[in-house]
Structures are given as C-alpha cells and as structure tokens.
Amino acid sequence: RARRPPPARPVEFRRRVVPVVLDGGGETVPSPPPDMSTPARRSYSKLMQEAMKSRTFEDDGTPPSRRRDGPGAAPPPATTYGVELRPVEFRYVVVGGASDGTVASATHGGMVLASRASPAAEVLGDILRAAAPDSDGECARLWRRGPCYAERGHAPASGRTSATADPGDGYEVLDADCLFPAPPLRPAGTTPSRTPRGRSGPASRPAGSPSPARASRREPPTVGRWLGLSPRGDGDAAAVVDLIVETRPSPAAAWSRSRLQLDSRIRVGDYVDAQDSARKWYEAVVREVDEDTVKVHFVGWGSKWDTTLPRRRREGSAMPPPAPLWTRTSKWRERIAVGDEVEIRESTSVVQRPKWHRAVVLAVGFEGEVPREIEGGAPLEVYDDGGGEGKTGRKRPLLLMGRTRQVLVEVPQEMHNIPTSPLRHKTNAGGVPIPQPPFRRWVNLYSEEISRIETHKTYKKGAGWSGGGGSASSPATLRYTMESKREPVEIMKPFNGIHGGGFVRESLRGIPAARGTVGLHNLGNSCYMNSILQCINQIKPITGYFLEGDYQKELNKANPLGSGGRVATAYGSFLNDIWGGEYSVVAPRILKQTVSMFAQQFNNNYQHDSQEFCQYLMDGLHEDLNRVREKPYVEAVEAFGMEDGKAAVESWRKHLLRHDSIFVDYTQGMHRSHLTCPACGKESIKFDVYSSISLPIVPAKEGSSSVPLKACLDQFAVGEQLDEHNAWYCPSCKRHVCALKHIQLWNTPDVIVLHMKRFTFEKCPDEDGKIIRRKIEETVDFPIDRLDLSPYVYGPKYEDAPPVYRLFGVSEHTGATANSGHYTATVRNSGDGNWYRYNDSHVGSSSGDAAVTGGAYLLFYQRIRGSLRWAGMERQMKDDEDGFKEVTGKKRRNRR
C-alpha cells in the first residue's frame, strides 16, 4: 500500500489573474482582457495592473452561448478581477519495482501546486518527469486515487464505498487518453452503427453528444475541467489529488502493481465507465466477465444496448476496456442543485421502450435521509440485487453504487397525467413544493429514471417546456354521446366501397388520450381487425407479458401449426407502438401483413367477420408461444360412466400435452358436452376446451325493447338439437344423426369472450335451397360492472376467485351481414379505468352503457377478484391424487 508523502515545501507556481463577469443569475462567466486605459481599472494596484496586462484569455470550457466576448459583443455590465485562491495540490510518492515484478518500498515523494487553468496533460507530464527523471515514458506511469473511493471517515451516508467489489488500495492507473481527446474512429471497412427505426441508443451517437468533427476540435482539458472544479476555486474546498508514480527497470519488466489494475480485479456487479461504438462514455454496471471480455449494461439505457468490451487494452482494438467509475464520466449527481435541468423517464412509458422528457429540479434530498416511497414513477428494469456473488434471488431496479439520495423534479409533459389542476406555488412547512405525481414527483437520483440533460434527445427552446415559454401540447379527443340508442357515427366516407381504401396511412406522432388508448388507421376494410385489437389490447396480464419482453423467451419457431413466431413478434411490436406514448394513431400494417401471410382469407381488402379474426389471432398467438415443443398424439377421453371430476382432470392433462401458453393460462376453460342419439339413446360425454362462448339471442318479450343477457345464458344451458350440417356419428347406429346436445360450463377462465350469434344462415324453401343471411338486431342488455356466472358453472368454484366478471370491451357491428358494414369498439382502459370509443383512427370518451346497442357482437369480460390459472384446473389437479402424474402420448400410427 502506498504511504502518504512526507511534508515537503510546495513547488511555487505563477499566480493567475482571473477576470469574471457577474451575470443576472449570480454566476461568473469569463470576460475578455480589460482595457487598462479606463479609469475604473486604475483602482487596481500596480502589480495587479501589470499582471492583467500580461494575461492572455484562456478557454475554460464555458459554452459559447454564455460568453460575452466576440465581435460586436456588448461590454460586460460588471467585471471584477481577482487572483486564483485555491490552486490544486498534487501529492505523489514514487514506487519502484524489481525485474521480477515484486513491489519495492516507496523511495521518495513530493507535492506540486498547479493552477486550475493549466493543461492537465502538461502538469501530469511535469510531475512524472520530476518524480522519475531517470525513467523514460515506457518505464513510468501514474496512478490516481479513484474519485469514487472513500477514505475512512469520509464514506457516503448510503450505498457502497467502492465502485468495485475488490477496491485494491484505492488507486487506479491514469489513462492518458482522457487527457488527449481523439476524434471517433471506426475499423476500416465498417459502417456507422444504426439502431432500429432511427432510435438513438448507446451504440449510435445519442442526441447531445458531440459530432465527430466537433470532437476532433476539442482542446485538451485544463486541470480544473479534468477534476470538475470551478475556474477560480473560490466556491470549492481545497482540491487535493493523490498520485503514485510507478517505475520499472526496463520496458520488458512487469509492472509491480499489475495485480491492482482494474482488468485484474473486475467482477460482476462492479460499477465502471464504458464506451460505446460512437466513443461516448457512460456509467455502466458489469453483467458478465470472462477471461478476455466484459459485458456491461449502460446506466439509463435498456438492456438491448448491453455491450461486450475487451477486458484488457488490446493493440488495434477499436473499443477500449472499461475504465474506473467517474474517471471518464461526470459526477453530475453529486453536484446537482435546485434549478438544474435533467432528463426524466415518462411515467407511462414501457420498460423496453422508454420515453424521456426534460424536467427541472425543485428540491434535493439530504444524503443519508430515509428514502421516500416513490409514487408515480416510471416502470424500470429489474436485476438481481446481489450482482454476482452473494445473490439473494430478489430482483429490484438498479441504483448506481446503491445510493438512495432523491430529488424532486417537475416534468411539464406529465401535466396531463394528473387528475386535478397543477398545484402552483404550494409548499409544505419546510418550504419544499408539494409533490403531485407524476407531474411533480420524487425520483431516486442514482436510478435509471433520471439522466443528465440531453443524454437521450435534444430539446428546442420552448418546445413542450413551460419554463421556456412554450406549453406542452394537449391530447385531442372527441366526445361521443352516451345514449344507448345512439346512431352510428360515420367518420370516413368509403372509397369504392372500401372503408379506408385509397390512402397510404402512416402512424401519427402525438400524445394519446391515455396510455394504451390510440387510434388505428383503416388499411382498407380493416375495421374488423381494429375492433378486435382494441379489445384484446386491454387484457392486462397478456399485454404486460408482451411489453416486458417475456414472450421472446417462449417463441416456438418450430411449431408447424404456428407462424414460426412471426405473428407473435409482429403483435409484440404493435403493442409497443400502442403503449409507447409516441403515437396518437398507429397504422398496424406489419401485423396485418404478417397475419395475411399465414391466413390467406385475410389477404385482401374485403370485409371480414371480427369473431373469426379474433379466434384466429388468439389461436395463432397461442401456437407461436406454445411451450410444448413436441406434440404427442393423444386420444380424447370418453367420460361417459366416469366421475365428472376425474374425467375433467384426465381431459385437461391430455390437453396440456399439446397446448401450454399464456393464452391457455388466462383465456381457456372447459365445458361438459353431453350428446344423446335420438334413435338408440347412445350417450357420449366429453370435456372440451373453449376460449369463447356462442350465445343464442332469444326474442324480446312483447313490450320490451331489449333482451337480458341472462335469458341468452339460460337458452344456452337448455341445449339444442344439432342440424344435419353438424350431425354426430353414433357408434351404435353406425351413421350420422341429429343428436341432442347439452353443454354445461365446467369452469371459466380469467378472461372470457361471449359471442352473440347475431348472424343466421337459413335455407329458403321456395328458391331451391338458397341460403338467406340475416342479422338479428335485437338489443341484448348485458351487465357492465358485475356478471355473475356462478349459476352456470357446473364444476368447482373458489371463494377467493369466484366466476364474477367485469366488462372491459365490446366489438360492435353496423350493417346487414358479418362480411359487410362497419366495425367499431367501446373499451375500458386497463390503466385509468375510463371508457373510450374507437372508430378506426378516431378515439373518443364514452361509457360502458353506451355499448349496449343492437350492434354489440363480442363481449369481453375479466374476472373481478382473484386469478385462476387454467380456469381453476391447476387447483383441481392438485386436489386430485393423480392430477399431476406423468401422462404419455401415443405415437400416431402410419396409415397406408
């Protein structure tokens, strides 16, 4: 370990005169050299005047927009001059090494005082030459005490005291590249990195980072800029830099301190600085480490931008290895103050596709105080909290260095996400503004919810920024009438009989009425698809499964009954557009094209039945996400003569041999089908899987304007006699018969779809069997907030998850037949609980009662309380002693 140098007489340096201008905000900015002929300057002493005359202006990094110099510049209003008060103190010790790499004791040390305005490279070069005059450039190097290393008694109030699990002795090798900035380079023959859809990320130069041409013109930093100090030093404590000068006998000899280098002790969970392919440095955390490479996660960026870097510096490598934390990036979090601008992740943005807004800091929490509960914050990625060794298995959002300091920010773009008017100038007893999340909320300063201004995007002055004179734009919506007998609203005139045809439509950027409430362009009679997408989009567990990216791990690309995962991938991308907060109207072109590739019936501009599209889409997504990789051949269970409970368990177990996905978890149930031959009385009982229930519409009673849904459910439970088109083959009679069919619901899934059988197909006896299609326009009065299916469930029921449902979506139809007319939807948003009506690209406020019309076609319900996986079959199988025993399928016999 290096010892502190003995007291020594400091090396004197030439004192510098620093002229500054006091601006309106009380900050000091550089000014041009003074005109000594003015009377105001004669008040300075003779020695001071000589120093001021001889001074040359030096760039200290002040932005050009704030400088007062240049041609035509107005004279500064108030300029004052003073001597640099606190120079930087460099303390060093010299440590030698033997030819075998062993560490020798410190030989001598010293101290150097340097101006903050001096070039850092020159100062460090002078120290190196003075400390080791007999060593050339290849036999001496500098180590600096790490900026995040805490000495005893100076540890932070919260979080880790070291950025690495193995801090060594607290010193890190000084990388000379940080003192001599070079323009971004890329290997010959390669092209600049690009990101999907032009979105910026660490691998493609983010907005706000210097362009290659601009970076190449940067000057080597001064000592003050390198250390992040003010030019004069009157606002800083005395700056002390501890150095070790390491020497070796010859260039071929090993460095005696090599085992203390970062590349030798880096571990999973360490915090470092890492560079992307555009030569932009970010704070990062190490995710994987092997012999030659290190995988890092850039703080503030999604995991899709994680990058693999070389573990050690390699000759000719375009990417440098990770550097110690805060040696290449700024410690801006430690210097944050009230009034600073930052970037905040939008509270309604999705984890994999965050949206960032400009915000202003209103208050800064104290270091070490008890963290407040975060309200209204954005969803963040979660990670194993233990890093590498010592994992606890718990997952939580990343906190840089584990620090818990918080700041109160105001995000003007979030003003529309609060239920009441903003509380202006309201403070608590301590003078801190009252939070009103998510518009005004506390965030963890060291979390991935906050970034330095212009890390992810650039901002125009006044654009969506109340502090800059602009105002955030408001979401535009239409308000539809709430009467249940409302007339259909025709928004778009059909073109050649095709709704939405004749136009090339693209997604429109804008603020949606609510998160997940986005209009859908009509791509040419595609309203049937739009109506269904708006409904299933609000199935909360399934939508969350896609938005979190969990579906990617379960894609079944080898399933011959699926699309190779392409429909599921297109649907996941569609949901990202809907819930990303970037669009007010989305064109679902990719999803429609992908579906049409595998379902040719939809590969046209004809109108289609929305119920058929709903069935295909949910089945297609199920097969793409089927967890069963090899489907065995299984035979249906004949349940006649068996106990119903045993038959149900056996049937479901065989179903799971071929079908297991998130759609099976939430949208599939079982019903008991009882067939009786009218000729011989032969009976057959089977338990079949369903995802929707088709209900007959009974005529309304005389004098009534509507039919209660209960009457339709009662008629469904009565049973029916099959017609000749759906005849059943009787094994006793050896022929197809019009059997009596009685269906009872054995259980109900968490999400259930009720299909109202509005369209009939009847033969006309007077026209040689011609099929006549007609629509039943009867209004079915269905419940909005409470549908109790308990009387219709034949199997087990559970008190913690009863079969009681709440309506969340209605697919509506206007017109004569299912393959003509127009489809709309009235849907309850799963986030804010409000109802919206969707007429293709137009979105308006509505109510559930407004959907009770003669056009209600598909009703989407979700269980109000609790959740039952597999519609409760999981519990039933656990209660059955043979419920989870292994079932093997039979091999299909080859038929000649």
PDB file of N, CA and C in Angstrom, residues 60-104:
ATOM      1  N   ASP A  60     -11.992  28.212 -20.704  1.00  0.00           N
ATOM      2  CA  ASP A  60     -12.171  27.312 -19.564  1.00  0.00           C
ATOM      3  C   ASP A  60     -13.386  26.417 -19.725  1.00  0.00           C
ATOM      4  N   GLY A  61     -13.894  26.315 -20.944  1.00  0.00           N
ATOM      5  CA  GLY A  61     -14.984  25.392 -21.195  1.00  0.00           C
ATOM      6  C   GLY A  61     -16.366  25.994 -21.099  1.00  0.00           C
ATOM      7  N   THR A  62     -16.462  27.329 -20.945  1.00  0.00           N
ATOM      8  CA  THR A  62     -17.785  27.928 -20.861  1.00  0.00           C
ATOM      9  C   THR A  62     -18.480  27.818 -22.217  1.00  0.00           C
ATOM     10  N   PRO A  63     -19.779  27.426 -22.254  1.00  0.00           N
ATOM     11  CA  PRO A  63     -20.481  27.317 -23.530  1.00  0.00           C
ATOM     12  C   PRO A  63     -20.454  28.623 -24.301  1.00  0.00           C
ATOM     13  N   PRO A  64     -20.307  28.573 -25.646  1.00  0.00           N
ATOM     14  CA  PRO A  64     -20.249  29.804 -26.448  1.00  0.00           C
ATOM     15  C   PRO A  64     -21.476  30.689 -26.260  1.00  0.00           C
ATOM     16  N   SER A  65     -22.641  30.051 -26.009  1.00  0.00           N
ATOM     17  CA  SER A  65     -23.850  30.856 -25.872  1.00  0.00           C
ATOM     18  C   SER A  65     -23.824  31.769 -24.661  1.00  0.00           C
ATOM     19  N   ARG A  66     -22.908  31.495 -23.699  1.00  0.00           N
ATOM     20  CA  ARG A  66     -22.871  32.300 -22.475  1.00  0.00           C
ATOM     21  C   ARG A  66     -21.686  33.240 -22.432  1.00  0.00           C
ATOM     22  N   ARG A  67     -20.840  33.226 -23.454  1.00  0.00           N
ATOM     23  CA  ARG A  67     -19.669  34.112 -23.439  1.00  0.00           C
ATOM     24  C   ARG A  67     -20.059  35.521 -23.825  1.00  0.00           C
ATOM     25  N   ARG A  68     -19.318  36.458 -23.280  1.00  0.00           N
ATOM     26  CA  ARG A  68     -19.604  37.884 -23.545  1.00  0.00           C
ATOM     27  C   ARG A  68     -18.600  38.476 -24.528  1.00  0.00           C
ATOM     28  N   ASP A  69     -17.659  37.611 -25.027  1.00  0.00           N
ATOM     29  CA  ASP A  69     -16.647  38.159 -25.914  1.00  0.00           C
ATOM     30  C   ASP A  69     -17.066  37.927 -27.351  1.00  0.00           C
ATOM     31  N   GLY A  70     -16.224  38.367 -28.298  1.00  0.00           N
ATOM     32  CA  GLY A  70     -16.504  38.178 -29.708  1.00  0.00           C
ATOM     33  C   GLY A  70     -16.820  39.488 -30.381  1.00  0.00           C
ATOM     34  N   PRO A  71     -16.785  39.487 -31.730  1.00  0.00           N
ATOM     35  CA  PRO A  71     -17.064  40.716 -32.478  1.00  0.00           C
ATOM     36  C   PRO A  71     -18.470  41.223 -32.206  1.00  0.00           C
ATOM     37  N   GLY A  72     -18.553  42.495 -31.975  1.00  0.00           N
ATOM     38  CA  GLY A  72     -19.858  43.116 -31.779  1.00  0.00           C
ATOM     39  C   GLY A  72     -20.474  42.862 -30.432  1.00  0.00           C
ATOM     40  N   ALA A  73     -19.733  42.217 -29.530  1.00  0.00           N
ATOM     41  CA  ALA A  73     -20.306  41.893 -28.220  1.00  0.00           C
ATOM     42  C   ALA A  73     -20.450  43.155 -27.390  1.00  0.00           C
ATOM     43  N   ALA A  74     -21.523  43.230 -26.654  1.00  0.00           N
ATOM     44  CA  ALA A  74     -21.734  44.377 -25.773  1.00  0.00           C
ATOM     45  C   ALA A  74     -20.766  44.310 -24.604  1.00  0.00           C
ATOM     46  N   PRO A  75     -20.317  45.449 -24.107  1.00  0.00           N
ATOM     47  CA  PRO A  75     -19.386  45.425 -22.976  1.00  0.00           C
ATOM     48  C   PRO A  75     -20.047  44.796 -21.761  1.00  0.00           C
ATOM     49  N   PRO A  76     -19.287  44.051 -20.982  1.00  0.00           N
ATOM     50  CA  PRO A  76     -19.859  43.403 -19.800  1.00  0.00           C
ATOM     51  C   PRO A  76     -20.356  44.433 -18.816  1.00  0.00           C
ATOM     52  N   PRO A  77     -21.494  44.136 -18.160  1.00  0.00           N
ATOM     53  CA  PRO A  77     -22.067  45.122 -17.234  1.00  0.00           C
ATOM     54  C   PRO A  77     -21.237  45.337 -15.984  1.00  0.00           C
ATOM     55  N   ALA A  78     -20.621  44.261 -15.484  1.00  0.00           N
ATOM     56  CA  ALA A  78     -19.848  44.398 -14.247  1.00  0.00           C
ATOM     57  C   ALA A  78     -18.765  43.339 -14.250  1.00  0.00           C
ATOM     58  N   THR A  79     -17.521  43.780 -14.338  1.00  0.00           N
ATOM     59  CA  THR A  79     -16.408  42.846 -14.374  1.00  0.00           C
ATOM     60  C   THR A  79     -15.533  43.070 -13.154  1.00  0.00           C
ATOM     61  N   THR A  80     -15.139  41.979 -12.508  1.00  0.00           N
ATOM     62  CA  THR A  80     -14.245  42.057 -11.363  1.00  0.00           C
ATOM     63  C   THR A  80     -13.059  41.145 -11.606  1.00  0.00           C
ATOM     64  N   TYR A  81     -11.937  41.440 -10.951  1.00  0.00           N
ATOM     65  CA  TYR A  81     -10.699  40.674 -11.163  1.00  0.00           C
ATOM     66  C   TYR A  81     -10.179  40.204  -9.815  1.00  0.00           C
ATOM     67  N   GLY A  82      -9.610  39.032  -9.828  1.00  0.00           N
ATOM     68  CA  GLY A  82      -9.042  38.510  -8.606  1.00  0.00           C
ATOM     69  C   GLY A  82      -7.991  37.469  -8.908  1.00  0.00           C
ATOM     70  N   VAL A  83      -7.239  37.099  -7.874  1.00  0.00           N
ATOM     71  CA  VAL A  83      -6.198  36.088  -8.008  1.00  0.00           C
ATOM     72  C   VAL A  83      -6.813  34.725  -7.698  1.00  0.00           C
ATOM     73  N   GLU A  84      -6.412  33.681  -8.418  1.00  0.00           N
ATOM     74  CA  GLU A  84      -6.872  32.320  -8.150  1.00  0.00           C
ATOM     75  C   GLU A  84      -6.549  31.967  -6.696  1.00  0.00           C
ATOM     76  N   LEU A  85      -7.577  31.648  -5.927  1.00  0.00           N
ATOM     77  CA  LEU A  85      -7.411  31.485  -4.487  1.00  0.00           C
ATOM     78  C   LEU A  85      -6.861  30.122  -4.101  1.00  0.00           C
ATOM     79  N   ARG A  86      -7.397  29.053  -4.710  1.00  0.00           N
ATOM     80  CA  ARG A  86      -7.031  27.707  -4.296  1.00  0.00           C
ATOM     81  C   ARG A  86      -6.469  26.922  -5.476  1.00  0.00           C
ATOM     82  N   PRO A  87      -5.179  26.865  -5.604  1.00  0.00           N
ATOM     83  CA  PRO A  87      -4.610  26.002  -6.637  1.00  0.00           C
ATOM     84  C   PRO A  87      -4.820  24.539  -6.256  1.00  0.00           C
ATOM     85  N   VAL A  88      -4.598  23.662  -7.200  1.00  0.00           N
ATOM     86  CA  VAL A  88      -4.770  22.223  -6.966  1.00  0.00           C
ATOM     87  C   VAL A  88      -3.469  21.659  -6.415  1.00  0.00           C
ATOM     88  N   GLU A  89      -3.590  20.875  -5.364  1.00  0.00           N
ATOM     89  CA  GLU A  89      -2.426  20.283  -4.721  1.00  0.00           C
ATOM     90  C   GLU A  89      -2.284  18.824  -5.167  1.00  0.00           C
ATOM     91  N   PHE A  90      -1.166  18.523  -5.821  1.00  0.00           N
ATOM     92  CA  PHE A  90      -0.854  17.164  -6.247  1.00  0.00           C
ATOM     93  C   PHE A  90       0.184  16.581  -5.292  1.00  0.00           C
ATOM     94  N   ARG A  91      -0.185  15.503  -4.600  1.00  0.00           N
ATOM     95  CA  ARG A  91       0.751  14.809  -3.722  1.00  0.00           C
ATOM     96  C   ARG A  91       1.115  13.469  -4.376  1.00  0.00           C
ATOM     97  N   TYR A  92       2.389  13.150  -4.349  1.00  0.00           N
ATOM     98  CA  TYR A  92       2.800  11.910  -5.020  1.00  0.00           C
ATOM     99  C   TYR A  92       3.866  11.200  -4.212  1.00  0.00           C
ATOM    100  N   VAL A  93       3.904   9.877  -4.398  1.00  0.00           N
ATOM    101  CA  VAL A  93       5.002   9.055  -3.903  1.00  0.00           C
ATOM    102  C   VAL A  93       5.494   8.221  -5.071  1.00  0.00           C
ATOM    103  N   VAL A  94       6.766   7.870  -5.057  1.00  0.00           N
ATOM    104  CA  VAL A  94       7.371   7.078  -6.123  1.00  0.00           C
ATOM    105  C   VAL A  94       7.558   5.652  -5.607  1.00  0.00           C
ATOM    106  N   VAL A  95       7.038   4.692  -6.358  1.00  0.00           N
ATOM    107  CA  VAL A  95       7.136   3.275  -6.005  1.00  0.00           C
ATOM    108  C   VAL A  95       7.876   2.567  -7.123  1.00  0.00           C
ATOM    109  N   GLY A  96       8.975   1.925  -6.781  1.00  0.00           N
ATOM    110  CA  GLY A  96       9.748   1.200  -7.778  1.00  0.00           C
ATOM    111  C   GLY A  96       9.375  -0.267  -7.807  1.00  0.00           C
ATOM    112  N   GLY A  97       9.897  -0.984  -8.792  1.00  0.00           N
ATOM    113  CA  GLY A  97       9.652  -2.408  -8.931  1.00  0.00           C
ATOM    114  C   GLY A  97      10.909  -3.118  -9.351  1.00  0.00           C
ATOM    115  N   ALA A  98      11.043  -4.354  -8.904  1.00  0.00           N
ATOM    116  CA  ALA A  98      12.193  -5.168  -9.280  1.00  0.00           C
ATOM    117  C   ALA A  98      11.945  -5.818 -10.630  1.00  0.00           C
ATOM    118  N   SER A  99      12.967  -6.393 -11.197  1.00  0.00           N
ATOM    119  CA  SER A  99      12.852  -7.032 -12.511  1.00  0.00           C
ATOM    120  C   SER A  99      11.905  -8.221 -12.491  1.00  0.00           C
ATOM    121  N   ASP A 100      11.707  -8.852 -11.318  1.00  0.00           N
ATOM    122  CA  ASP A 100      10.805  -9.990 -11.230  1.00  0.00           C
ATOM    123  C   ASP A 100       9.370  -9.573 -10.938  1.00  0.00           C
ATOM    124  N   GLY A 101       9.101  -8.271 -10.910  1.00  0.00           N
ATOM    125  CA  GLY A 101       7.748  -7.785 -10.704  1.00  0.00           C
ATOM    126  C   GLY A 101       7.370  -7.557  -9.274  1.00  0.00           C
ATOM    127  N   THR A 102       8.227  -7.802  -8.312  1.00  0.00           N
ATOM    128  CA  THR A 102       7.902  -7.563  -6.917  1.00  0.00           C
ATOM    129  C   THR A 102       7.915  -6.082  -6.611  1.00  0.00           C
ATOM    130  N   VAL A 103       7.138  -5.699  -5.600  1.00  0.00           N
ATOM    131  CA  VAL A 103       6.982  -4.281  -5.265  1.00  0.00           C
ATOM    132  C   VAL A 103       8.070  -3.854  -4.298  1.00  0.00           C
ATOM    133  N   ALA A 104       8.736  -2.776  -4.642  1.00  0.00           N
ATOM    134  CA  ALA A 104       9.716  -2.190  -3.731  1.00  0.00           C
ATOM    135  C   ALA A 104       9.036  -1.125  -2.892  1.00  0.00           C
TER     136      ALA A 104
END
